[in-house]
Coordinates of C-alpha atoms and ligand atoms in Angstrom, one line a residue:
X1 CA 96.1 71.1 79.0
X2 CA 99.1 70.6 76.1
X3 CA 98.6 71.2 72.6
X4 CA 100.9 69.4 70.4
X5 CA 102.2 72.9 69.1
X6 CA 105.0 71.9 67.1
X7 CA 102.3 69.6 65.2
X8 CA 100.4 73.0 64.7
X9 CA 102.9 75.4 63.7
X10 CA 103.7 73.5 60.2
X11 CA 100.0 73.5 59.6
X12 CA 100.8 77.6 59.3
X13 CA 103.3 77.6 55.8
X14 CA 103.7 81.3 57.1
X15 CA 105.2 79.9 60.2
X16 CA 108.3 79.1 58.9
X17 CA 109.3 81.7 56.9
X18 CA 111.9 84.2 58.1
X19 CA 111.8 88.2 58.9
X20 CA 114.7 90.1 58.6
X21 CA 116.9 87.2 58.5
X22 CA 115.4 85.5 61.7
X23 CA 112.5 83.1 62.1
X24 CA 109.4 84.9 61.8
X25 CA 107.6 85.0 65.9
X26 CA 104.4 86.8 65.0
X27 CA 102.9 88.4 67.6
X28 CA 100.1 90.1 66.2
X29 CA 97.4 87.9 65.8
X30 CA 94.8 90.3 66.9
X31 CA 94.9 92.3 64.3
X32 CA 94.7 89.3 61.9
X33 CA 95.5 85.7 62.6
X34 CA 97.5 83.8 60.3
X35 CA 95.8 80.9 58.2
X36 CA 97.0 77.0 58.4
X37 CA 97.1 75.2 54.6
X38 CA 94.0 73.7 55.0
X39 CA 92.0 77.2 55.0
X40 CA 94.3 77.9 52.2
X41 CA 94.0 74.4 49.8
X42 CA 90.1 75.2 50.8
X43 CA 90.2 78.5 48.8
X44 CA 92.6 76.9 46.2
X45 CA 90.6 74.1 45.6
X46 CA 87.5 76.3 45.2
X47 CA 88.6 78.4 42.5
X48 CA 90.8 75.7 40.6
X49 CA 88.1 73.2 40.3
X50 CA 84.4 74.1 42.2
X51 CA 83.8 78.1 41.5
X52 CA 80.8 79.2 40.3
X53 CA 78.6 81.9 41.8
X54 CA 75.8 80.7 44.1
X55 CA 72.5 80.5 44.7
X56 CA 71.0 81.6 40.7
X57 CA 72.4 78.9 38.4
X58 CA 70.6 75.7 37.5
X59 CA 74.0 73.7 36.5
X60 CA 75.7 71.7 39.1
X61 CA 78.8 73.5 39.7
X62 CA 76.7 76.4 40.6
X63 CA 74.4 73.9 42.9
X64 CA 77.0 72.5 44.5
X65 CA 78.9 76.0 45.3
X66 CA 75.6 77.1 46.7
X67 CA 75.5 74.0 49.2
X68 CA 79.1 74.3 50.2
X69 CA 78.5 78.1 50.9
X70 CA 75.2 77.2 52.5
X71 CA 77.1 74.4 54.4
X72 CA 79.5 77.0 56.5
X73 CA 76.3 79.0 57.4
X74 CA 75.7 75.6 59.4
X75 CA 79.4 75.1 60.6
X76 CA 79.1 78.4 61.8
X77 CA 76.1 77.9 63.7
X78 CA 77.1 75.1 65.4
X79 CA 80.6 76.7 66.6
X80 CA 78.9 79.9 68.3
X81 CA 76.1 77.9 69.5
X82 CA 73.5 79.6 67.5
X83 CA 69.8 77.5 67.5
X84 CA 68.9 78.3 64.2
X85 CA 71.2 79.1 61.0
X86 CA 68.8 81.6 59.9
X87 CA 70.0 83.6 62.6
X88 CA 73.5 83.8 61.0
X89 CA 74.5 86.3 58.8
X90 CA 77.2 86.7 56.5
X91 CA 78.9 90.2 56.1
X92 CA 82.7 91.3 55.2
X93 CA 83.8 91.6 59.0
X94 CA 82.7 92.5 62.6
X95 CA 83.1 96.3 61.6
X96 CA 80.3 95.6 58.5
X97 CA 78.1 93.8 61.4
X98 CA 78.1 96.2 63.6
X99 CA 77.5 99.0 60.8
X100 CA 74.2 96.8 59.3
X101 CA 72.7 96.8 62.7
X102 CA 73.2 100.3 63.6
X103 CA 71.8 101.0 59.9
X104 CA 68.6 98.7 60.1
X105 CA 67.7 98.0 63.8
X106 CA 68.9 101.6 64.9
X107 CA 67.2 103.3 62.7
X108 CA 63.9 102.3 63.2
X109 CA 64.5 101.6 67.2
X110 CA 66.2 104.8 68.3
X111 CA 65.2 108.1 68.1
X112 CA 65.5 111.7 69.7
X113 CA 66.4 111.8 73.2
X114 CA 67.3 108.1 73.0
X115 CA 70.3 106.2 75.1
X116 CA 73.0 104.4 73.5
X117 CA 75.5 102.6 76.0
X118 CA 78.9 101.7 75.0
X119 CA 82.1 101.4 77.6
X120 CA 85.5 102.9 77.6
X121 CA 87.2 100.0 76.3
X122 CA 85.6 99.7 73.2
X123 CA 87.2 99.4 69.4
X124 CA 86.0 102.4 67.1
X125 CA 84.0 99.7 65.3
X126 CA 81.8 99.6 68.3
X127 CA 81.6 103.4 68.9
X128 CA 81.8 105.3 65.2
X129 CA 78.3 103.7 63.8
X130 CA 76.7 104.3 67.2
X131 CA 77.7 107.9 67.5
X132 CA 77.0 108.2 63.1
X133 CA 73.4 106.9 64.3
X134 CA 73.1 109.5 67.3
X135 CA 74.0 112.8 65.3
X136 CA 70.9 111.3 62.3
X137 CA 69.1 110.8 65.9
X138 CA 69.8 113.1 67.7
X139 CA 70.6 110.3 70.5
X140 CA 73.1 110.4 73.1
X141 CA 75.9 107.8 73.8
X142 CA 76.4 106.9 77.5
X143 CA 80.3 105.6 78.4
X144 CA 80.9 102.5 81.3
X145 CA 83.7 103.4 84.0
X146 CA 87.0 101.1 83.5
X147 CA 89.0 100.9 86.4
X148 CA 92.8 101.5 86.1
X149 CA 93.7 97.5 85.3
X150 CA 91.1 97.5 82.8
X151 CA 88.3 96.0 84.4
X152 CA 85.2 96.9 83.3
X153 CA 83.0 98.5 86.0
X154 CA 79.7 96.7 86.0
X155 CA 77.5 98.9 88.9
X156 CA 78.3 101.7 86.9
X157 CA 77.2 100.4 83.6
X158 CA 74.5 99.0 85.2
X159 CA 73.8 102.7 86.3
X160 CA 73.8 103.8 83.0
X161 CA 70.5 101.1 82.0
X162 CA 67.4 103.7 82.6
X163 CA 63.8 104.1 81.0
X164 CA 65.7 105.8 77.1
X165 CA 68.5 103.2 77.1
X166 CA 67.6 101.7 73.6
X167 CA 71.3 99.8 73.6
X168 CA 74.3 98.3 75.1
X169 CA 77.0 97.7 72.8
X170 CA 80.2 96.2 74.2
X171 CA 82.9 94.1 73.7
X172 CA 83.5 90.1 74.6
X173 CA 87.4 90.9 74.9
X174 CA 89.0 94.1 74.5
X175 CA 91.9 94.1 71.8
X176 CA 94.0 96.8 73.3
X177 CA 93.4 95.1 77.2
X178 CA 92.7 91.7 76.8
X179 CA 89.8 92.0 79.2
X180 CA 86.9 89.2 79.1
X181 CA 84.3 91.2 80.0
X182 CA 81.0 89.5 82.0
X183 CA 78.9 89.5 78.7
X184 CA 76.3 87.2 79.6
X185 CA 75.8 88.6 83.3
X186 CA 75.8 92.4 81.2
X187 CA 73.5 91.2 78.7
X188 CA 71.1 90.1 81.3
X189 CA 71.3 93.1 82.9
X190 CA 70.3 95.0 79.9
X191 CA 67.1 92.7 79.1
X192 CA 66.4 93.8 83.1
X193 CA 65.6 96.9 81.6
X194 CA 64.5 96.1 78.3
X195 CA 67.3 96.9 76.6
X196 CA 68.3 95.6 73.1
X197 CA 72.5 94.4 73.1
X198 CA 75.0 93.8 71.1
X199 CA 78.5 91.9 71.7
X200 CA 81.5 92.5 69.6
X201 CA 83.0 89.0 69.6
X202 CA 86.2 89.8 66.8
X203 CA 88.7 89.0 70.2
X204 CA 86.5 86.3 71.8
X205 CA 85.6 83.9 69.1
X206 CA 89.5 83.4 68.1
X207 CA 90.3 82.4 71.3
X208 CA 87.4 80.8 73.4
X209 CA 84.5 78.6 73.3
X210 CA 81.8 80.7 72.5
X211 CA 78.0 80.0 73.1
X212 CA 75.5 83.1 71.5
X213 CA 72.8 81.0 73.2
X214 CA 74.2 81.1 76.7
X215 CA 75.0 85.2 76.0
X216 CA 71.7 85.5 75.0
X217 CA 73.0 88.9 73.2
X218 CA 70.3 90.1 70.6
X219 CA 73.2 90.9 68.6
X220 CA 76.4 89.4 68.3
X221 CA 79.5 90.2 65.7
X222 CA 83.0 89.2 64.4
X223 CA 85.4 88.5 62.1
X224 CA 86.6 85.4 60.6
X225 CA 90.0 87.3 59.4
X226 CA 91.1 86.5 63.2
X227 CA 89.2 83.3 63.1
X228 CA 92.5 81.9 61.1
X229 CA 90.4 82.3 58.0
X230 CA 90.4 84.3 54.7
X231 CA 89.9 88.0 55.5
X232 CA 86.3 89.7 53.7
X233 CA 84.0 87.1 55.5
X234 CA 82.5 87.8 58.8
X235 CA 79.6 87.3 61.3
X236 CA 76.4 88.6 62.3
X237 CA 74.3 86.3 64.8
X238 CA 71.3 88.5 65.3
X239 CA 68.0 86.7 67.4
X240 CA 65.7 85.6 64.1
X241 CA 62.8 87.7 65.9
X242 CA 64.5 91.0 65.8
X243 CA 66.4 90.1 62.3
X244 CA 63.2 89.5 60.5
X245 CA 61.2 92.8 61.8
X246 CA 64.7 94.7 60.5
X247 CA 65.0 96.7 57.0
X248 CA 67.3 94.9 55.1
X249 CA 71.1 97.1 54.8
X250 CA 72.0 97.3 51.1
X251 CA 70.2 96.8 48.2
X252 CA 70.5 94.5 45.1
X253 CA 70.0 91.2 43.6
X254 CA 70.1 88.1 46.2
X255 CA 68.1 90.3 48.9
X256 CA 64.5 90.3 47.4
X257 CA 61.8 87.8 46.6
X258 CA 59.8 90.2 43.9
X259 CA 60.8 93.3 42.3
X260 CA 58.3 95.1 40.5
X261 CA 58.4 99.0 39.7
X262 CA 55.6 99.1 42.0
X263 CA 57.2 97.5 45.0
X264 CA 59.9 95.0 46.1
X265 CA 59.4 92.2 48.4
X266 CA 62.1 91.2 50.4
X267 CA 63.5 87.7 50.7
X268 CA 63.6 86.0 53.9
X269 CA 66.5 85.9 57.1
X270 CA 69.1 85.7 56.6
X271 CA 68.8 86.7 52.6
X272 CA 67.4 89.5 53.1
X273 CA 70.8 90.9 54.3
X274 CA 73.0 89.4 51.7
X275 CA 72.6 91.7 48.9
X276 CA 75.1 91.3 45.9
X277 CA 77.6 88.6 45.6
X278 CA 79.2 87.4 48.5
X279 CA 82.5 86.5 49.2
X280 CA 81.9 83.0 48.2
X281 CA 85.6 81.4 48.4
X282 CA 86.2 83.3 52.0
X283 CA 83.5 81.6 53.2
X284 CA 84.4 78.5 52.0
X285 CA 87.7 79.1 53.2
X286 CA 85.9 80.3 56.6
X287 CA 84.3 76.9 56.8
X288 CA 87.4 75.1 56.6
X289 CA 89.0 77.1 59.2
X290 CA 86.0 76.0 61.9
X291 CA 86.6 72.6 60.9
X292 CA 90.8 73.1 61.7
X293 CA 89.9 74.5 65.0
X294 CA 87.2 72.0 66.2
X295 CA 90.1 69.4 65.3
X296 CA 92.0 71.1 68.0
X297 CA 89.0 72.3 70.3
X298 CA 88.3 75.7 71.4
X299 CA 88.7 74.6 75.1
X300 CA 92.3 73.3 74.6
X301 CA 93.2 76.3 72.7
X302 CA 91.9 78.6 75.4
X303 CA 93.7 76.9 78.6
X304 CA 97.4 76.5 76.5
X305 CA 96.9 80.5 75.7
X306 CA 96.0 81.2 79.5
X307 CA 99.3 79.5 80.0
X308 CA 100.8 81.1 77.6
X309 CA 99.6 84.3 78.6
X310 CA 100.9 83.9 82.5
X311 CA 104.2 82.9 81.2
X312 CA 104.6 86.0 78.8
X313 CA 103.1 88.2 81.7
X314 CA 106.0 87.1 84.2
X315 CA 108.8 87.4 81.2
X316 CA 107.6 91.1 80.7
X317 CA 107.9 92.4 84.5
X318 CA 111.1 91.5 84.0
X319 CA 112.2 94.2 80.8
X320 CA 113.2 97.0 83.4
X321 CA 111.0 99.9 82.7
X322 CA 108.2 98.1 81.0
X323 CA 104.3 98.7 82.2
X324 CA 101.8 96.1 81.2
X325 CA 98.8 98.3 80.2
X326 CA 95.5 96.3 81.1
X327 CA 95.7 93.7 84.6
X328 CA 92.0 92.1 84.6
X329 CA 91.9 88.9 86.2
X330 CA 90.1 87.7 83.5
X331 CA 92.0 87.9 80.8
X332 CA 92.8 87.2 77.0
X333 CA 96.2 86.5 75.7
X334 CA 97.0 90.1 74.6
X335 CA 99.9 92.2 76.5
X336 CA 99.7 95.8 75.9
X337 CA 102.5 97.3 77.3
X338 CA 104.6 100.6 77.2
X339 CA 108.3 101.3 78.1
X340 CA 109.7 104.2 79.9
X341 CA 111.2 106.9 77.1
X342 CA 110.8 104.6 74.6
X343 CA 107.2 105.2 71.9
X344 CA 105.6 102.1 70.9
X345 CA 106.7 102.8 67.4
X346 CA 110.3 102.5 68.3
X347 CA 110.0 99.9 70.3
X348 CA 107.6 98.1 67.4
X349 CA 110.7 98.9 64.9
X350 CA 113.1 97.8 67.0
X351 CA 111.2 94.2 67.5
X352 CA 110.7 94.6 63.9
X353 CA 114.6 94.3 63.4
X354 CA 115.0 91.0 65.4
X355 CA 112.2 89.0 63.6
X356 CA 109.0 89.8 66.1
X357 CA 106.3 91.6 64.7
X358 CA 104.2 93.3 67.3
X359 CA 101.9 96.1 66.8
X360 CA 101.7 99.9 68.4
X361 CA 99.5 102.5 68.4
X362 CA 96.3 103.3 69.4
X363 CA 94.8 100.0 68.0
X364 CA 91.6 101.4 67.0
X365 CA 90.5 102.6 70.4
X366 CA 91.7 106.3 71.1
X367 CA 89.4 106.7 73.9
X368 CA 90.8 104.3 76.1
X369 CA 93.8 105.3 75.0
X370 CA 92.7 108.8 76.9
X371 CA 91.0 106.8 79.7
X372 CA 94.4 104.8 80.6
X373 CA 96.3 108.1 79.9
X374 CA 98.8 107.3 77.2
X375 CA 99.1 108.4 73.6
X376 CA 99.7 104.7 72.0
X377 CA 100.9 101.0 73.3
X378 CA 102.9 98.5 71.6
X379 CA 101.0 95.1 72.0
X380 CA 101.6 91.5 72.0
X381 CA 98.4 89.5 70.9
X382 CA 99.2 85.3 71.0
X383 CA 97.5 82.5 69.3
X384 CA 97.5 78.7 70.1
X385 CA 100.7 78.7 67.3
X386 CA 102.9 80.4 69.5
X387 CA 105.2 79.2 71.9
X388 CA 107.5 80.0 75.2
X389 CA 109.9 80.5 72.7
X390 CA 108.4 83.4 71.3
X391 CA 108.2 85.0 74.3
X392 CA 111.5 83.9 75.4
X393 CA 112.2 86.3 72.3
X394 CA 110.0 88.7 72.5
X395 CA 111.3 89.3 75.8
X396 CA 115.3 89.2 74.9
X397 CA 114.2 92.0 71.8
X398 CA 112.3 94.0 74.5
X399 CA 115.7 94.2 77.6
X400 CA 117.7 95.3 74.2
X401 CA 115.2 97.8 72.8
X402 CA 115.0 98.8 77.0
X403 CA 119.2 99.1 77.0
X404 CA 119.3 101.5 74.0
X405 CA 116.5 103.7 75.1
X406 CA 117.5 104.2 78.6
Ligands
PMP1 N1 86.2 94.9 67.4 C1 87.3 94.5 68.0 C2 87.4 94.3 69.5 C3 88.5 94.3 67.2 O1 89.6 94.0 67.8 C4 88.4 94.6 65.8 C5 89.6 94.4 64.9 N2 90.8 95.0 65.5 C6 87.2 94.9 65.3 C7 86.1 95.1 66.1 C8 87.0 95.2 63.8 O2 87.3 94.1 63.1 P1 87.4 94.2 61.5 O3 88.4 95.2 61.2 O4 87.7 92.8 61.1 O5 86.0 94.6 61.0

C-alpha cells in the first residue's frame, strides 16, 4: 500500500525546516512524533477564539468547550475500539496512566506476598510504579525471558501466571526493539488464571490499528504526544467494571459529586479520575490529530512503515560494523542499532551534524539494556512522514560516522 507521502509531509510545517544547514530527516518519532497544522490551527483556534474552562460555566463559550472536550473522549473511543466512552480516561501521558492504576487498582488489589509480572523489555514507565507499589506492598515483581532478537518468550511468561499473580503489565511494542508483542494471546492467558492486565500502548497506537476490545486488556495506556498530537494529554482505557470499583487518584474539584466536611461523594467514570483542570486545548488538539490520521487510515499507515522498516533494515546491514539490536519477526518501525567502537552518543552527534536527529541511550529501559548486554543504543524510530530518502541518509551519515570511528 502507497501513501501519498509527499502530500503528507507539508501537512508537518516542521518538515521543512532545516538542521544544521541540511533539511531536517527526523528520526525520532518515538520519543515524540511531530504534529501536522491541523493539530496545530486546532490548538490555535481554541485559545484565539473558543477557550473557556469546561464542564462548570453556564455561558456558551464554556458549554461549547465542554462538548468539544467531551467530543474527543468519543473520537478517542472510536479509534481504540473502546465500547463505551466512560471507559476512557484522560490523563497527561501513558506514564500518568500507568501511575493512576498502580495507585488506585493496586492498592486495594495487591497485597503482601502478592505477584506482579512485567517482562524484560519493558519502559521504566511500566516497571518503576509497579516496583513503588511492591516495596508499600511488600509484593514481588516476576520478569518474562526475551530471547536474544527480542522476542518475547511467551511459555515462560506464561510460567510466571500462578495462584499470587495479581498482574501482568507489558508492552504492545517495545520502544527500544520494535517488538509487537502477542498482547491479545498474553492477555488471555492471564484471564486463564485470573489475572488482572495491563498494555502499554505509547508505541502501538502511533503506528497500528488498535482494537482495546479485541485485546480485551483490563487496562490499557498511552500517550497522544506520539499520537502526532499536543504533548500533556494521554489515555487510560480501563474496563468500566474495574474503573468504577477503583479509588479515584488525586483529589480536587471535577472528581466529586458532594463534598461535605462529613464526607465526599465521588462523581461517576470516568470523572471520578479527572480531578483539577485538564489540559483542555491538548485534548482538543488530540482530537484533531485522530481525525488527521483516520483521513489517512491506521492500516495504510502501518503497511508503508512495514515497508519502510524492511527497506531501512537492508540499508543498515550495509554500514560495516553496525549491529541492529532487536530482530523479531514481528516488528515496529524502530531500528536500534550499535556500531563497533563507536557510543551511541557519538554516533547520535555525528548524525546530528548532517541534519538526522536520532536518539541514543538507554531509552528509558536500562534493564533490557542489561538483558541484551550493552550500556546504550542509538535508535531510529520512523513515522508514515518519512521517506526512502531518509534512510537513504540516514544510512550515508551512519558509513561516514563508521569511517571516522574505525
Ligand atoms: N511506554 C513506552 C513503551 C514508551 O515508549 C514511552 C515513551 N518513551 C512511555 C511508556 C512513556 O510515555 P510518556 O513519557 O509519554 O509518559
Amino acid at each position: 500500500m502507497t501513501l501519498d507521502v509527499d502530500r503528507i509531509r507539508k501537512d508537518f510545517p516542521i518538515l521543512g525546516t532545516e538542521m544544521r544547514g541540511r533539511p531536517l530527516t527526523y528520526l525520532d518519532s518515538g520519543a515524540s512524533a511531530q504534529k501536522p497544522k491541523a493539530v496545530i490551527d486546532a490548538m490555535s483556534d481554541f485559545y484565539s477564539a473558543r477557550y473557556a474552562n469546561i464542564h462548570r460555566g453556564v455561558y456558551q463559550l464554556s458549554a461549547d468547550a465542554t462538548r468539544d472536550y467531551e467530543a474527543v473522549r468519543g473520537k478517542v473511543a472510536r479509534f481504540i475500539g473502546a465500547k463505551d466512552e466512560r471507559e476512557i480516561v484522560f490523563v497527561r501521558n501513558a506514564t500518568e496512566a500507568i501511575n493512576l492504576v498502580a495507585r488506585t487498582w493496586g492498592e486495594v488489589n495487591v497485597g503482601e506476598g502478592d505477584e506482579i509480572v512485567l517482562t524484560w523489555m519493558e519502559h521504566h514507565a511500566n516497571i518503576v510504579p509497579w516496583q513503588m507499589l511492591a516495596d508499600r506492598k511488600g509484593a514481588t515483581i516476576r520478569v518474562a525471558e526475551i530471547d536474544d532478537d527480542g522476542v518475547l518468550d511467551v511459555h515462560h511468561l506464561a510460567s510466571l501466571l500462578g495462584p499470587r499473580t495479581k498482574l501482568l503489565a507489558v508492552t504492545h511494542v517495545s520502544n527500544a526493539l520494535g517488538t509487537i508483542n502477542p498482547v491479545a494471546e498474553l492477555v488471555a492467558l492471564a484471564k486463564e488464571h485470573g489475572v488482572t492486565t495491563l498494555v502499554d500502548g505509547a508505541q502501538a497506537v502511533p503506528h497500528q490499528p488498535v482494537d482495546v476490545d479485541a485485546i480485551g486488556a483490563d487496562f490499557y495506556a498511552f500517550s497522544g504526544h506520539k499520537v502526532f498530537g499536543p504533548s500533556g494529554a494521554g489515555v487510560l482505557h480501563g474496563r468500566y467494571p474495574l474503573l468504577d470499583a477503583m479509588p479515584p487518584f488525586l483529589g480536587g474539584g471535577d472528581m466529586i459529586e458532594v463534598v461535605s466536611f462529613d464526607g465526599t461523594t465521588f462523581a461517576p467514570v470516568p470523572q471520578k479520575f479527572e480531578a483539577g483542570t485538564p489540559d483542555i486545548a491538548s485534548v482538543i488538539g488530540f482530537g484533531a490529530a485522530i481525525d488527521y490520521l483516520d483521513g489517512i487510515g491506521m492500516d495504510a499507515i502501518a503497511a508503508y512503515e512495514h515497508e519502510l522498516l524492511e527497506y531501512a533494515t537492508a540499508g543498515l546491514d550495509t554500514v560495516p560494523g553496525l549491529r541492529i539490536v532487536g530482530r523479531a519477526k514481528e516488528k515496529a518501525a524502530v531500528l536500534s542499532f550499535v556500531l563497533e567502537d563507536a557510543h551511541p552518543h557519538d554516533i547520535g552527534t555525528c548524525l546530528d551534524g548532517e541534519g538526522v536527529a536520532i536518539r541514543a541511550g538507554h531509552h528509558c529501559a536500562q534493564p533490557l539494556m542489561q538483558r541484551v548486554g550493552v550500556p546504550a543504543t542509538a535508535r531510529a524510530s520512523l513515522a508514515f512522514y518519512n521517506t526512502r530518502e531518509d534512510i537513504d541518509r540516514l544510512v550515508d551519515a551512519l558509513v561516514k560516522t563508521a569511517e571516522l570511528f574505525s
